[in-house]
Amino acid sequence: MLGRNELCPCGSGRKYKKCCLNKDVVSERASRKVSLSQKQYSELYTKIQQFAKQDKYQDEYEKAKEMFYIVEDEAINTKFERFFNTYFIQDHIMENKKVMTVEFYENNRDNLTTRDVEILRNLFESYVGIYEVTEVKDDKILLKDCLTDKEVYTEDVNLLKDFKVGSSMIARIVTVDDISILIDVTISISDAVKDVICNDIKHLFGQYEDL
């Protein structure tokens, strides 16, 4: 453990206590909060995954794969496997007009805790979005949804440590105990890719608005 009176590892030449100590304490506190929220989310998500693996949902799983994987490239598809898993659980509309999270809730509501229900509710409202970093602090990062212009703080600073103001990403955000965490895989994208995706989506929505 780095001592308070040792030279700061950032290379400033100052003692740690006079330089980066407070910043590191704030960052570590945020990291602990995020880790707890991620643990609570992961425990519930594992239960949903096990529920979705029942034989009666195998046909729906195959339909979801056909909808999701539009490129016949195994290497590329492997990178998006975690996105697919959440897509199948949260976004794929089954023949009964429900998504898997709703099916799970309706079959298990008597065994769910209040926290489980709250996480499920937030998962219902989550989506894969295009985000841009607009502010970076020691304990949180402000992200702007590039399609809706809504902003949200995430305390997931360690995951986003390589992102700077202006960086763009594909991500899904879920709130657990008032902490916004990023789930699935967070993918960095260039401004050019961001603009192409956003313009295509806006064009698609524009066509529906004209109907």
PDB file of C-alpha atoms in Angstrom:
ATOM      1  CA  MET A   1       0.000   0.000   0.000  1.00  0.00           C
ATOM      2  CA  LEU A   2       1.306   3.423  -0.938  1.00  0.00           C
ATOM      3  CA  GLY A   3       2.202   5.571   2.073  1.00  0.00           C
ATOM      4  CA  ARG A   4       0.794   9.058   2.505  1.00  0.00           C
ATOM      5  CA  ASN A   5       4.269  10.603   2.604  1.00  0.00           C
ATOM      6  CA  GLU A   6       5.664   8.726  -0.380  1.00  0.00           C
ATOM      7  CA  LEU A   7       6.047  10.370  -3.759  1.00  0.00           C
ATOM      8  CA  CYS A   8       2.838  10.324  -5.773  1.00  0.00           C
ATOM      9  CA  PRO A   9       2.959   7.691  -8.558  1.00  0.00           C
ATOM     10  CA  CYS A  10       1.518  10.214 -11.023  1.00  0.00           C
ATOM     11  CA  GLY A  11       5.014  11.699 -11.380  1.00  0.00           C
ATOM     12  CA  SER A  12       4.210  15.164 -10.063  1.00  0.00           C
ATOM     13  CA  GLY A  13       7.082  15.048  -7.583  1.00  0.00           C
ATOM     14  CA  ARG A  14       4.712  15.847  -4.717  1.00  0.00           C
ATOM     15  CA  LYS A  15       3.856  13.655  -1.748  1.00  0.00           C
ATOM     16  CA  TYR A  16       0.895  11.337  -2.280  1.00  0.00           C
ATOM     17  CA  LYS A  17      -1.153  13.021   0.477  1.00  0.00           C
ATOM     18  CA  LYS A  18      -0.688  16.407  -1.224  1.00  0.00           C
ATOM     19  CA  CYS A  19      -1.475  15.128  -4.694  1.00  0.00           C
ATOM     20  CA  CYS A  20      -3.683  12.203  -5.731  1.00  0.00           C
ATOM     21  CA  LEU A  21      -4.681  10.703  -2.363  1.00  0.00           C
ATOM     22  CA  ASN A  22      -8.085  12.395  -2.112  1.00  0.00           C
ATOM     23  CA  LYS A  23      -8.875  11.631  -5.747  1.00  0.00           C
ATOM     24  CA  ASP A  24      -8.004   7.964  -5.241  1.00  0.00           C
ATOM     25  CA  VAL A  25     -10.128   7.759  -2.085  1.00  0.00           C
ATOM     26  CA  VAL A  26     -13.140   9.172  -3.944  1.00  0.00           C
ATOM     27  CA  SER A  27     -12.558   6.820  -6.871  1.00  0.00           C
ATOM     28  CA  GLU A  28     -12.213   3.793  -4.583  1.00  0.00           C
ATOM     29  CA  ARG A  29     -15.440   4.670  -2.770  1.00  0.00           C
ATOM     30  CA  ALA A  30     -17.290   4.881  -6.093  1.00  0.00           C
ATOM     31  CA  SER A  31     -15.745   1.557  -7.153  1.00  0.00           C
ATOM     32  CA  ARG A  32     -17.027  -0.186  -4.014  1.00  0.00           C
ATOM     33  CA  LYS A  33     -20.549   1.128  -4.594  1.00  0.00           C
ATOM     34  CA  VAL A  34     -20.478  -0.022  -8.215  1.00  0.00           C
ATOM     35  CA  SER A  35     -19.141  -3.468  -7.240  1.00  0.00           C
ATOM     36  CA  LEU A  36     -22.013  -3.972  -4.792  1.00  0.00           C
ATOM     37  CA  SER A  37     -24.595  -2.901  -7.376  1.00  0.00           C
ATOM     38  CA  GLN A  38     -23.021  -5.154 -10.009  1.00  0.00           C
ATOM     39  CA  LYS A  39     -23.114  -8.090  -7.591  1.00  0.00           C
ATOM     40  CA  GLN A  40     -26.822  -7.535  -6.878  1.00  0.00           C
ATOM     41  CA  TYR A  41     -27.578  -7.248 -10.588  1.00  0.00           C
ATOM     42  CA  SER A  42     -25.495 -10.311 -11.494  1.00  0.00           C
ATOM     43  CA  GLU A  43     -27.234 -12.489  -8.900  1.00  0.00           C
ATOM     44  CA  LEU A  44     -30.650 -11.640 -10.341  1.00  0.00           C
ATOM     45  CA  TYR A  45     -29.444 -11.853 -13.942  1.00  0.00           C
ATOM     46  CA  THR A  46     -28.096 -15.377 -13.308  1.00  0.00           C
ATOM     47  CA  LYS A  47     -31.530 -16.441 -12.071  1.00  0.00           C
ATOM     48  CA  ILE A  48     -33.167 -15.022 -15.215  1.00  0.00           C
ATOM     49  CA  GLN A  49     -30.616 -16.777 -17.437  1.00  0.00           C
ATOM     50  CA  GLN A  50     -31.307 -20.119 -15.766  1.00  0.00           C
ATOM     51  CA  PHE A  51     -35.043 -19.556 -16.162  1.00  0.00           C
ATOM     52  CA  ALA A  52     -34.584 -18.758 -19.878  1.00  0.00           C
ATOM     53  CA  LYS A  53     -32.653 -21.997 -20.486  1.00  0.00           C
ATOM     54  CA  GLN A  54     -35.752 -24.124 -20.007  1.00  0.00           C
ATOM     55  CA  ASP A  55     -36.507 -26.382 -22.958  1.00  0.00           C
ATOM     56  CA  LYS A  56     -39.819 -24.635 -23.599  1.00  0.00           C
ATOM     57  CA  TYR A  57     -37.938 -21.473 -24.593  1.00  0.00           C
ATOM     58  CA  GLN A  58     -35.488 -23.145 -27.003  1.00  0.00           C
ATOM     59  CA  ASP A  59     -37.491 -22.175 -30.104  1.00  0.00           C
ATOM     60  CA  GLU A  60     -37.606 -18.564 -28.934  1.00  0.00           C
ATOM     61  CA  TYR A  61     -33.834 -18.663 -28.384  1.00  0.00           C
ATOM     62  CA  GLU A  62     -33.266 -19.766 -31.981  1.00  0.00           C
ATOM     63  CA  LYS A  63     -35.637 -17.075 -33.295  1.00  0.00           C
ATOM     64  CA  ALA A  64     -33.755 -14.450 -31.304  1.00  0.00           C
ATOM     65  CA  LYS A  65     -30.440 -15.597 -32.789  1.00  0.00           C
ATOM     66  CA  GLU A  66     -31.837 -15.255 -36.317  1.00  0.00           C
ATOM     67  CA  MET A  67     -32.987 -11.728 -35.575  1.00  0.00           C
ATOM     68  CA  PHE A  68     -29.828 -10.625 -33.768  1.00  0.00           C
ATOM     69  CA  TYR A  69     -26.958 -12.115 -35.749  1.00  0.00           C
ATOM     70  CA  ILE A  70     -27.270 -10.584 -39.198  1.00  0.00           C
ATOM     71  CA  VAL A  71     -23.595 -11.053 -40.141  1.00  0.00           C
ATOM     72  CA  GLU A  72     -22.349 -14.564 -40.936  1.00  0.00           C
ATOM     73  CA  ASP A  73     -18.995 -14.100 -39.232  1.00  0.00           C
ATOM     74  CA  GLU A  74     -18.357 -16.197 -36.133  1.00  0.00           C
ATOM     75  CA  ALA A  75     -15.466 -14.021 -34.921  1.00  0.00           C
ATOM     76  CA  ILE A  76     -17.593 -10.869 -35.038  1.00  0.00           C
ATOM     77  CA  ASN A  77     -20.626 -12.593 -33.539  1.00  0.00           C
ATOM     78  CA  THR A  78     -18.548 -13.879 -30.612  1.00  0.00           C
ATOM     79  CA  LYS A  79     -17.757 -10.272 -29.642  1.00  0.00           C
ATOM     80  CA  PHE A  80     -21.469  -9.535 -29.385  1.00  0.00           C
ATOM     81  CA  GLU A  81     -22.435 -12.674 -27.464  1.00  0.00           C
ATOM     82  CA  ARG A  82     -23.076 -10.844 -24.182  1.00  0.00           C
ATOM     83  CA  PHE A  83     -25.155  -8.255 -26.038  1.00  0.00           C
ATOM     84  CA  PHE A  84     -27.161 -11.125 -27.501  1.00  0.00           C
ATOM     85  CA  ASN A  85     -27.743 -12.735 -24.123  1.00  0.00           C
ATOM     86  CA  THR A  86     -29.311  -9.560 -22.762  1.00  0.00           C
ATOM     87  CA  TYR A  87     -31.141  -8.976 -26.049  1.00  0.00           C
ATOM     88  CA  PHE A  88     -32.751 -12.418 -25.719  1.00  0.00           C
ATOM     89  CA  ILE A  89     -33.680 -11.822 -22.096  1.00  0.00           C
ATOM     90  CA  GLN A  90     -34.751  -8.204 -22.315  1.00  0.00           C
ATOM     91  CA  ASP A  91     -35.530  -7.194 -25.919  1.00  0.00           C
ATOM     92  CA  HIS A  92     -36.695 -10.256 -27.839  1.00  0.00           C
ATOM     93  CA  ILE A  93     -40.493 -10.277 -28.075  1.00  0.00           C
ATOM     94  CA  MET A  94     -41.700 -13.850 -27.841  1.00  0.00           C
ATOM     95  CA  GLU A  95     -44.744 -15.381 -29.494  1.00  0.00           C
ATOM     96  CA  ASN A  96     -46.790 -14.602 -26.375  1.00  0.00           C
ATOM     97  CA  LYS A  97     -45.946 -10.882 -26.881  1.00  0.00           C
ATOM     98  CA  LYS A  98     -43.777 -10.774 -23.752  1.00  0.00           C
ATOM     99  CA  VAL A  99     -40.058 -10.402 -23.173  1.00  0.00           C
ATOM    100  CA  MET A 100     -38.222 -12.923 -20.993  1.00  0.00           C
ATOM    101  CA  THR A 101     -37.827 -10.573 -18.013  1.00  0.00           C
ATOM    102  CA  VAL A 102     -41.609 -10.136 -17.845  1.00  0.00           C
ATOM    103  CA  GLU A 103     -42.099 -13.901 -18.194  1.00  0.00           C
ATOM    104  CA  PHE A 104     -39.592 -14.437 -15.374  1.00  0.00           C
ATOM    105  CA  TYR A 105     -41.311 -11.889 -13.135  1.00  0.00           C
ATOM    106  CA  GLU A 106     -44.775 -13.338 -13.689  1.00  0.00           C
ATOM    107  CA  ASN A 107     -43.557 -16.858 -12.873  1.00  0.00           C
ATOM    108  CA  ASN A 108     -41.454 -15.898  -9.844  1.00  0.00           C
ATOM    109  CA  ARG A 109     -43.062 -12.803  -8.325  1.00  0.00           C
ATOM    110  CA  ASP A 110     -43.827 -14.555  -5.016  1.00  0.00           C
ATOM    111  CA  ASN A 111     -40.153 -15.415  -4.524  1.00  0.00           C
ATOM    112  CA  LEU A 112     -38.631 -12.057  -5.462  1.00  0.00           C
ATOM    113  CA  THR A 113     -37.347  -9.490  -2.995  1.00  0.00           C
ATOM    114  CA  THR A 114     -38.287  -5.824  -3.177  1.00  0.00           C
ATOM    115  CA  ARG A 115     -34.794  -5.112  -4.521  1.00  0.00           C
ATOM    116  CA  ASP A 116     -35.198  -7.802  -7.216  1.00  0.00           C
ATOM    117  CA  VAL A 117     -38.436  -6.206  -8.366  1.00  0.00           C
ATOM    118  CA  GLU A 118     -36.829  -2.763  -8.479  1.00  0.00           C
ATOM    119  CA  ILE A 119     -33.890  -4.044 -10.530  1.00  0.00           C
ATOM    120  CA  LEU A 120     -36.296  -5.795 -12.895  1.00  0.00           C
ATOM    121  CA  ARG A 121     -38.295  -2.607 -13.311  1.00  0.00           C
ATOM    122  CA  ASN A 122     -35.135  -0.708 -14.245  1.00  0.00           C
ATOM    123  CA  LEU A 123     -34.071  -3.512 -16.562  1.00  0.00           C
ATOM    124  CA  PHE A 124     -37.470  -3.310 -18.296  1.00  0.00           C
ATOM    125  CA  GLU A 125     -36.701   0.336 -19.085  1.00  0.00           C
ATOM    126  CA  SER A 126     -33.096  -0.197 -20.204  1.00  0.00           C
ATOM    127  CA  TYR A 127     -31.940  -0.281 -23.811  1.00  0.00           C
ATOM    128  CA  VAL A 128     -28.759  -0.425 -25.872  1.00  0.00           C
ATOM    129  CA  GLY A 129     -27.892   3.179 -26.624  1.00  0.00           C
ATOM    130  CA  ILE A 130     -25.271   5.427 -28.171  1.00  0.00           C
ATOM    131  CA  TYR A 131     -23.620   7.599 -25.518  1.00  0.00           C
ATOM    132  CA  GLU A 132     -21.067  10.397 -25.498  1.00  0.00           C
ATOM    133  CA  VAL A 133     -18.918  11.358 -22.504  1.00  0.00           C
ATOM    134  CA  THR A 134     -19.632  14.980 -21.611  1.00  0.00           C
ATOM    135  CA  GLU A 135     -17.976  15.273 -18.195  1.00  0.00           C
ATOM    136  CA  VAL A 136     -15.398  13.264 -16.225  1.00  0.00           C
ATOM    137  CA  LYS A 137     -15.087  13.499 -12.434  1.00  0.00           C
ATOM    138  CA  ASP A 138     -13.141  11.435  -9.919  1.00  0.00           C
ATOM    139  CA  ASP A 139     -16.216   9.499  -8.774  1.00  0.00           C
ATOM    140  CA  LYS A 140     -18.608   9.668 -11.736  1.00  0.00           C
ATOM    141  CA  ILE A 141     -18.874  10.273 -15.453  1.00  0.00           C
ATOM    142  CA  LEU A 142     -21.670  12.111 -17.235  1.00  0.00           C
ATOM    143  CA  LEU A 143     -23.004  10.415 -20.365  1.00  0.00           C
ATOM    144  CA  LYS A 144     -25.341  11.920 -22.946  1.00  0.00           C
ATOM    145  CA  ASP A 145     -27.717   9.720 -24.922  1.00  0.00           C
ATOM    146  CA  CYS A 146     -26.963  10.781 -28.495  1.00  0.00           C
ATOM    147  CA  LEU A 147     -30.521  10.032 -29.656  1.00  0.00           C
ATOM    148  CA  THR A 148     -32.545  11.634 -26.862  1.00  0.00           C
ATOM    149  CA  ASP A 149     -29.986  14.133 -25.469  1.00  0.00           C
ATOM    150  CA  LYS A 150     -30.834  12.885 -21.965  1.00  0.00           C
ATOM    151  CA  GLU A 151     -27.901  12.808 -19.555  1.00  0.00           C
ATOM    152  CA  VAL A 152     -27.070  10.267 -16.864  1.00  0.00           C
ATOM    153  CA  TYR A 153     -24.223   9.968 -14.389  1.00  0.00           C
ATOM    154  CA  THR A 154     -22.519   6.606 -13.951  1.00  0.00           C
ATOM    155  CA  GLU A 155     -20.168   5.785 -11.101  1.00  0.00           C
ATOM    156  CA  ASP A 156     -18.593   3.049 -13.246  1.00  0.00           C
ATOM    157  CA  VAL A 157     -15.383   5.109 -13.502  1.00  0.00           C
ATOM    158  CA  ASN A 158     -13.020   2.120 -13.607  1.00  0.00           C
ATOM    159  CA  LEU A 159     -14.782   0.607 -16.605  1.00  0.00           C
ATOM    160  CA  LEU A 160     -14.624   3.951 -18.412  1.00  0.00           C
ATOM    161  CA  LYS A 161     -11.138   4.994 -17.264  1.00  0.00           C
ATOM    162  CA  ASP A 162      -9.855   5.129 -20.845  1.00  0.00           C
ATOM    163  CA  PHE A 163     -12.760   7.279 -22.065  1.00  0.00           C
ATOM    164  CA  LYS A 164     -12.323  11.040 -22.344  1.00  0.00           C
ATOM    165  CA  VAL A 165     -14.749  13.927 -22.836  1.00  0.00           C
ATOM    166  CA  GLY A 166     -16.071  13.541 -26.367  1.00  0.00           C
ATOM    167  CA  SER A 167     -15.561   9.742 -26.475  1.00  0.00           C
ATOM    168  CA  SER A 168     -18.511   7.734 -27.774  1.00  0.00           C
ATOM    169  CA  MET A 169     -19.706   4.230 -26.968  1.00  0.00           C
ATOM    170  CA  ILE A 170     -22.425   1.632 -27.378  1.00  0.00           C
ATOM    171  CA  ALA A 171     -23.681   0.658 -23.925  1.00  0.00           C
ATOM    172  CA  ARG A 172     -26.658  -0.390 -21.827  1.00  0.00           C
ATOM    173  CA  ILE A 173     -27.239   1.304 -18.468  1.00  0.00           C
ATOM    174  CA  VAL A 174     -29.237  -0.114 -15.562  1.00  0.00           C
ATOM    175  CA  THR A 175     -29.853   1.559 -12.203  1.00  0.00           C
ATOM    176  CA  VAL A 176     -29.348  -0.565  -9.079  1.00  0.00           C
ATOM    177  CA  ASP A 177     -29.828   1.079  -5.669  1.00  0.00           C
ATOM    178  CA  ASP A 178     -29.484   4.531  -7.257  1.00  0.00           C
ATOM    179  CA  ILE A 179     -26.176   3.541  -8.885  1.00  0.00           C
ATOM    180  CA  SER A 180     -26.103   3.554 -12.691  1.00  0.00           C
ATOM    181  CA  ILE A 181     -23.990   0.652 -13.947  1.00  0.00           C
ATOM    182  CA  LEU A 182     -23.059  -0.411 -17.462  1.00  0.00           C
ATOM    183  CA  ILE A 183     -23.954  -3.987 -18.335  1.00  0.00           C
ATOM    184  CA  ASP A 184     -23.235  -6.262 -21.303  1.00  0.00           C
ATOM    185  CA  VAL A 185     -20.182  -5.065 -23.227  1.00  0.00           C
ATOM    186  CA  THR A 186     -19.343  -1.381 -23.530  1.00  0.00           C
ATOM    187  CA  ILE A 187     -17.871  -0.743 -26.982  1.00  0.00           C
ATOM    188  CA  SER A 188     -15.923   2.373 -27.920  1.00  0.00           C
ATOM    189  CA  ILE A 189     -16.873   3.785 -31.328  1.00  0.00           C
ATOM    190  CA  SER A 190     -15.524   6.608 -33.475  1.00  0.00           C
ATOM    191  CA  ASP A 191     -17.426   9.816 -34.140  1.00  0.00           C
ATOM    192  CA  ALA A 192     -17.975   8.687 -37.727  1.00  0.00           C
ATOM    193  CA  VAL A 193     -19.570   5.402 -36.626  1.00  0.00           C
ATOM    194  CA  LYS A 194     -21.635   7.220 -34.009  1.00  0.00           C
ATOM    195  CA  ASP A 195     -22.961   9.651 -36.611  1.00  0.00           C
ATOM    196  CA  VAL A 196     -23.835   6.858 -39.060  1.00  0.00           C
ATOM    197  CA  ILE A 197     -25.751   4.867 -36.425  1.00  0.00           C
ATOM    198  CA  CYS A 198     -27.583   7.900 -35.033  1.00  0.00           C
ATOM    199  CA  ASN A 199     -28.512   9.214 -38.462  1.00  0.00           C
ATOM    200  CA  ASP A 200     -29.793   5.799 -39.573  1.00  0.00           C
ATOM    201  CA  ILE A 201     -31.922   5.414 -36.431  1.00  0.00           C
ATOM    202  CA  LYS A 202     -33.305   8.950 -36.682  1.00  0.00           C
ATOM    203  CA  HIS A 203     -34.112   8.364 -40.344  1.00  0.00           C
ATOM    204  CA  LEU A 204     -35.907   5.131 -39.457  1.00  0.00           C
ATOM    205  CA  PHE A 205     -37.970   6.824 -36.755  1.00  0.00           C
ATOM    206  CA  GLY A 206     -38.718   9.678 -39.156  1.00  0.00           C
ATOM    207  CA  GLN A 207     -40.230   7.222 -41.627  1.00  0.00           C
ATOM    208  CA  TYR A 208     -42.548   5.851 -38.925  1.00  0.00           C
ATOM    209  CA  GLU A 209     -43.579   9.355 -37.861  1.00  0.00           C
ATOM    210  CA  ASP A 210     -44.691  10.064 -41.419  1.00  0.00           C
ATOM    211  CA  LEU A 211     -47.057   7.077 -41.450  1.00  0.00           C
TER     212      LEU A 211
END
